[in-house]
Amino acid sequence: SQTIHQWPATLVQPVGSPLSLECTVEGTSNPNLYWYRQAAGRGLQLLFYSIGIDQISSEVPQNLSASRPQDRQFILSSKKLLLSDSGFYLCAWGQRMNEQFFGPGTRLTVL
Amino acid sequence: GEDVEQSLFLSVREGDSSVINCTYTDSSSTYLYWYKQEPGAGLQLLTYIFSNMDMKQDQRLTVLLNKKDKHLSLRIADTQTGDSAIYFCAESIHDYKLSFGAGTTVTVRA
């Protein structure tokens, strides 16, 4: 069966520091991969998605970037965090056209 | 603004039925989904319905789709305290993406 992992589970970082969040999927190959951010009490904002190892699409211009170094690994990065980057970051994978399965999330607090 | 709209809160008594409503805008959506999010956790896919169906039942869950009005609902029969969570409606849109509503927080009271 397929599983999705996110690391770390929680993170507290100062403003201006770098960020690297990791997402890995097991039990499938060539998945579609997604990064979402969920601000407190709000819905999901799609940040990036990737339908292949060399295909990453950005949905919202900001100081975040995404990379896919391996087929089942998706990384969310920032060179300098802002206060507004605080939130709950969710990674998801999908195999068919639109179905998505979510990881446990990373709670990021920027101070 | 979001293309999928949901009411933000629902309070229901334990044992009663819950009905969560959602409206969407993209008439070309092929699938519509319901996800459940418990506190501090990721989203769990509860059920989905294909756009050529008008109803789908899965144990305590019933999904109704009115494609003409672009209205989707989720009914939870015999609501339990473990059903307290945020429920997200989502529609499939182009390019492998889903569009999510803001979520309905369901509180089950004894």
GROMACS .gro file of C-alpha atoms in nm:
model
  221
    1SER     CA    1   0.000   0.000   0.000
    2GLN     CA    2   0.101   0.359  -0.049
    3THR     CA    3   0.219   0.586   0.232
    4ILE     CA    4   0.324   0.948   0.240
    5HIS     CA    5   0.564   1.097   0.493
    6GLN     CA    6   0.643   1.455   0.584
    7TRP     CA    7   0.937   1.578   0.784
    8PRO     CA    8   0.962   1.753   1.024
    9ALA     CA    9   0.624   1.743   1.199
   10THR     CA   10   0.675   2.081   1.364
   11LEU     CA   11   0.926   2.358   1.311
   12VAL     CA   12   0.993   2.694   1.474
   13GLN     CA   13   1.219   2.923   1.275
   14PRO     CA   14   1.328   3.288   1.304
   15VAL     CA   15   1.242   3.541   1.036
   16GLY     CA   16   1.506   3.546   0.764
   17SER     CA   17   1.622   3.187   0.817
   18PRO     CA   18   1.611   2.921   0.542
   19LEU     CA   19   1.354   2.645   0.517
   20SER     CA   20   1.351   2.291   0.386
   21LEU     CA   21   1.046   2.065   0.421
   22GLU     CA   22   1.056   1.713   0.290
   23CYS     CA   23   0.784   1.488   0.155
   24THR     CA   24   0.832   1.129   0.042
   25VAL     CA   25   0.589   0.876  -0.100
   26GLU     CA   26   0.625   0.499  -0.084
   27GLY     CA   27   0.451   0.222  -0.271
   28THR     CA   28   0.393   0.394  -0.603
   29SER     CA   29   0.588   0.530  -0.896
   30ASN     CA   30   0.563   0.854  -1.093
   31PRO     CA   31   0.304   1.011  -0.862
   32ASN     CA   32   0.168   1.361  -0.905
   33LEU     CA   33   0.295   1.561  -0.605
   34TYR     CA   34   0.152   1.872  -0.442
   35TRP     CA   35   0.241   2.127  -0.174
   36TYR     CA   36  -0.039   2.315   0.002
   37ARG     CA   37  -0.040   2.571   0.280
   38GLN     CA   38  -0.323   2.600   0.528
   39ALA     CA   39  -0.328   2.921   0.732
   40ALA     CA   40  -0.498   2.909   1.071
   41GLY     CA   41  -0.873   2.856   1.034
   42ARG     CA   42  -0.863   2.879   0.657
   43GLY     CA   43  -0.880   2.655   0.356
   44LEU     CA   44  -0.603   2.511   0.146
   45GLN     CA   45  -0.384   2.715  -0.084
   46LEU     CA   46  -0.206   2.520  -0.358
   47LEU     CA   47   0.159   2.629  -0.373
   48PHE     CA   48   0.326   2.389  -0.617
   49TYR     CA   49   0.246   2.075  -0.807
   50SER     CA   50   0.454   1.833  -1.010
   51ILE     CA   51   0.334   1.574  -1.261
   52GLY     CA   52   0.684   1.448  -1.335
   53ILE     CA   53   1.037   1.468  -1.209
   54ASP     CA   54   1.125   1.766  -1.429
   55GLN     CA   55   0.786   1.935  -1.419
   56ILE     CA   56   0.707   2.167  -1.131
   57SER     CA   57   0.440   2.433  -1.156
   58SER     CA   58   0.410   2.727  -0.921
   59GLU     CA   59   0.067   2.854  -0.833
   60VAL     CA   60   0.148   3.154  -0.618
   61PRO     CA   61   0.447   3.387  -0.664
   62GLN     CA   62   0.627   3.416  -0.331
   63ASN     CA   63   0.955   3.347  -0.160
   64LEU     CA   64   0.906   2.969  -0.164
   65SER     CA   65   1.039   2.718  -0.417
   66ALA     CA   66   0.993   2.346  -0.477
   67SER     CA   67   1.218   2.074  -0.613
   68ARG     CA   68   1.177   1.708  -0.696
   69PRO     CA   69   1.522   1.545  -0.666
   70GLN     CA   70   1.377   1.195  -0.696
   71ASP     CA   71   1.057   1.051  -0.838
   72ARG     CA   72   0.891   1.016  -0.498
   73GLN     CA   73   1.049   1.306  -0.310
   74PHE     CA   74   0.920   1.661  -0.306
   75ILE     CA   75   1.102   1.942  -0.123
   76LEU     CA   76   0.966   2.283  -0.026
   77SER     CA   77   1.229   2.548   0.036
   78SER     CA   78   1.284   2.909   0.117
   79LYS     CA   79   1.602   3.114   0.138
   80LYS     CA   80   1.456   3.368   0.383
   81LEU     CA   81   1.140   3.307   0.580
   82LEU     CA   82   0.880   3.576   0.641
   83LEU     CA   83   0.633   3.597   0.929
   84SER     CA   84   0.354   3.535   0.679
   85ASP     CA   85   0.505   3.196   0.592
   86SER     CA   86   0.372   3.052   0.918
   87GLY     CA   87   0.110   2.785   0.863
   88PHE     CA   88   0.039   2.419   0.823
   89TYR     CA   89   0.210   2.274   0.515
   90LEU     CA   90   0.057   1.971   0.355
   91CYS     CA   91   0.205   1.747   0.091
   92ALA     CA   92  -0.021   1.528  -0.122
   93TRP     CA   93   0.022   1.269  -0.392
   94GLY     CA   94  -0.207   1.145  -0.667
   95GLN     CA   95  -0.187   0.875  -0.929
   96ARG     CA   96  -0.493   0.922  -1.141
   97MET     CA   97  -0.602   1.248  -1.293
   98ASN     CA   98  -0.730   1.425  -0.983
   99GLU     CA   99  -0.746   1.204  -0.671
  100GLN     CA  100  -0.514   1.328  -0.397
  101PHE     CA  101  -0.394   1.172  -0.073
  102PHE     CA  102  -0.244   1.387   0.198
  103GLY     CA  103   0.049   1.354   0.433
  104PRO     CA  104   0.033   1.434   0.807
  105GLY     CA  105   0.154   1.792   0.759
  106THR     CA  106   0.427   2.017   0.899
  107ARG     CA  107   0.336   2.295   1.141
  108LEU     CA  108   0.569   2.591   1.073
  109THR     CA  109   0.591   2.887   1.309
  110VAL     CA  110   0.803   3.181   1.203
  111LEU     CA  111   0.896   3.416   1.488
  112GLY     CA  112  -1.180   3.413  -0.397
  113GLU     CA  113  -1.252   3.042  -0.392
  114ASP     CA  114  -1.462   2.865  -0.653
  115VAL     CA  115  -1.597   2.620  -0.399
  116GLU     CA  116  -1.812   2.753  -0.116
  117GLN     CA  117  -1.914   2.594   0.211
  118SER     CA  118  -2.072   2.717   0.530
  119LEU     CA  119  -1.804   2.752   0.798
  120PHE     CA  120  -1.969   2.587   1.098
  121LEU     CA  121  -2.218   2.315   1.182
  122SER     CA  122  -2.325   2.198   1.526
  123VAL     CA  123  -2.509   1.870   1.559
  124ARG     CA  124  -2.630   1.653   1.844
  125GLU     CA  125  -2.477   1.307   1.883
  126GLY     CA  126  -2.696   1.049   1.710
  127ASP     CA  127  -2.856   1.299   1.471
  128SER     CA  128  -2.774   1.329   1.102
  129SER     CA  129  -2.532   1.594   0.980
  130VAL     CA  130  -2.569   1.755   0.640
  131ILE     CA  131  -2.280   1.958   0.501
  132ASN     CA  132  -2.346   2.159   0.188
  133CYS     CA  133  -2.115   2.282  -0.085
  134THR     CA  134  -2.152   2.474  -0.409
  135TYR     CA  135  -1.900   2.473  -0.690
  136THR     CA  136  -1.860   2.664  -1.012
  137ASP     CA  137  -1.680   2.451  -1.269
  138SER     CA  138  -1.947   2.262  -1.463
  139SER     CA  139  -1.677   2.054  -1.633
  140SER     CA  140  -1.561   1.898  -1.306
  141THR     CA  141  -1.539   1.522  -1.347
  142TYR     CA  142  -1.507   1.430  -0.980
  143LEU     CA  143  -1.616   1.592  -0.655
  144TYR     CA  144  -1.463   1.497  -0.324
  145TRP     CA  145  -1.519   1.513   0.049
  146TYR     CA  146  -1.218   1.522   0.279
  147LYS     CA  147  -1.206   1.510   0.660
  148GLN     CA  148  -0.939   1.684   0.869
  149GLU     CA  149  -0.902   1.608   1.239
  150PRO     CA  150  -0.711   1.855   1.459
  151GLY     CA  151  -0.341   1.876   1.377
  152ALA     CA  152  -0.363   1.612   1.104
  153GLY     CA  153  -0.363   1.596   0.728
  154LEU     CA  154  -0.671   1.553   0.512
  155GLN     CA  155  -0.831   1.213   0.479
  156LEU     CA  156  -1.025   1.133   0.163
  157LEU     CA  157  -1.370   1.027   0.279
  158THR     CA  158  -1.552   0.971  -0.046
  159TYR     CA  159  -1.590   1.102  -0.398
  160ILE     CA  160  -1.857   1.105  -0.664
  161PHE     CA  161  -1.829   1.101  -1.037
  162SER     CA  162  -2.012   1.384  -1.209
  163ASN     CA  163  -2.253   1.156  -1.395
  164MET     CA  164  -2.389   1.019  -1.067
  165ASP     CA  165  -2.644   1.189  -0.846
  166MET     CA  166  -2.599   0.982  -0.532
  167LYS     CA  167  -2.341   0.764  -0.366
  168GLN     CA  168  -2.377   0.581  -0.036
  169ASP     CA  169  -2.095   0.438   0.169
  170GLN     CA  170  -2.195   0.308   0.513
  171ARG     CA  171  -2.296   0.617   0.718
  172LEU     CA  172  -2.204   0.858   0.440
  173THR     CA  173  -2.437   0.968   0.162
  174VAL     CA  174  -2.324   1.207  -0.109
  175LEU     CA  175  -2.585   1.388  -0.317
  176LEU     CA  176  -2.495   1.576  -0.634
  177ASN     CA  177  -2.722   1.823  -0.811
  178LYS     CA  178  -2.525   1.900  -1.122
  179LYS     CA  179  -2.779   2.150  -1.254
  180ASP     CA  180  -2.745   2.366  -0.944
  181LYS     CA  181  -2.377   2.273  -0.890
  182HIS     CA  182  -2.462   2.165  -0.538
  183LEU     CA  183  -2.296   1.885  -0.345
  184SER     CA  184  -2.389   1.759   0.001
  185LEU     CA  185  -2.252   1.509   0.249
  186ARG     CA  186  -2.488   1.345   0.494
  187ILE     CA  187  -2.347   1.164   0.796
  188ALA     CA  188  -2.600   0.936   0.960
  189ASP     CA  189  -2.593   0.872   1.336
  190THR     CA  190  -2.324   1.136   1.396
  191GLN     CA  191  -2.068   1.039   1.659
  192THR     CA  192  -1.816   1.244   1.860
  193GLY     CA  193  -1.542   1.104   1.637
  194ASP     CA  194  -1.705   1.281   1.344
  195SER     CA  195  -1.606   1.619   1.491
  196ALA     CA  196  -1.362   1.761   1.237
  197ILE     CA  197  -1.329   2.001   0.947
  198TYR     CA  198  -1.487   1.874   0.625
  199PHE     CA  199  -1.362   2.001   0.290
  200CYS     CA  200  -1.546   1.983  -0.036
  201ALA     CA  201  -1.328   1.979  -0.349
  202GLU     CA  202  -1.385   1.976  -0.721
  203SER     CA  203  -1.150   1.852  -0.989
  204ILE     CA  204  -1.036   2.122  -1.223
  205HIS     CA  205  -0.793   2.121  -1.511
  206ASP     CA  206  -0.425   2.029  -1.500
  207TYR     CA  207  -0.439   1.765  -1.226
  208LYS     CA  208  -0.560   2.012  -0.967
  209LEU     CA  209  -0.834   2.023  -0.709
  210SER     CA  210  -1.010   2.336  -0.589
  211PHE     CA  211  -1.099   2.320  -0.220
  212GLY     CA  212  -1.362   2.499  -0.018
  213ALA     CA  213  -1.269   2.675   0.305
  214GLY     CA  214  -1.395   2.383   0.512
  215THR     CA  215  -1.692   2.329   0.742
  216THR     CA  216  -1.611   2.278   1.109
  217VAL     CA  217  -1.850   2.016   1.247
  218THR     CA  218  -1.896   2.005   1.623
  219VAL     CA  219  -2.081   1.711   1.773
  220ARG     CA  220  -2.240   1.782   2.110
  221ALA     CA  221  -2.358   1.523   2.358
   0.00000   0.00000   0.00000
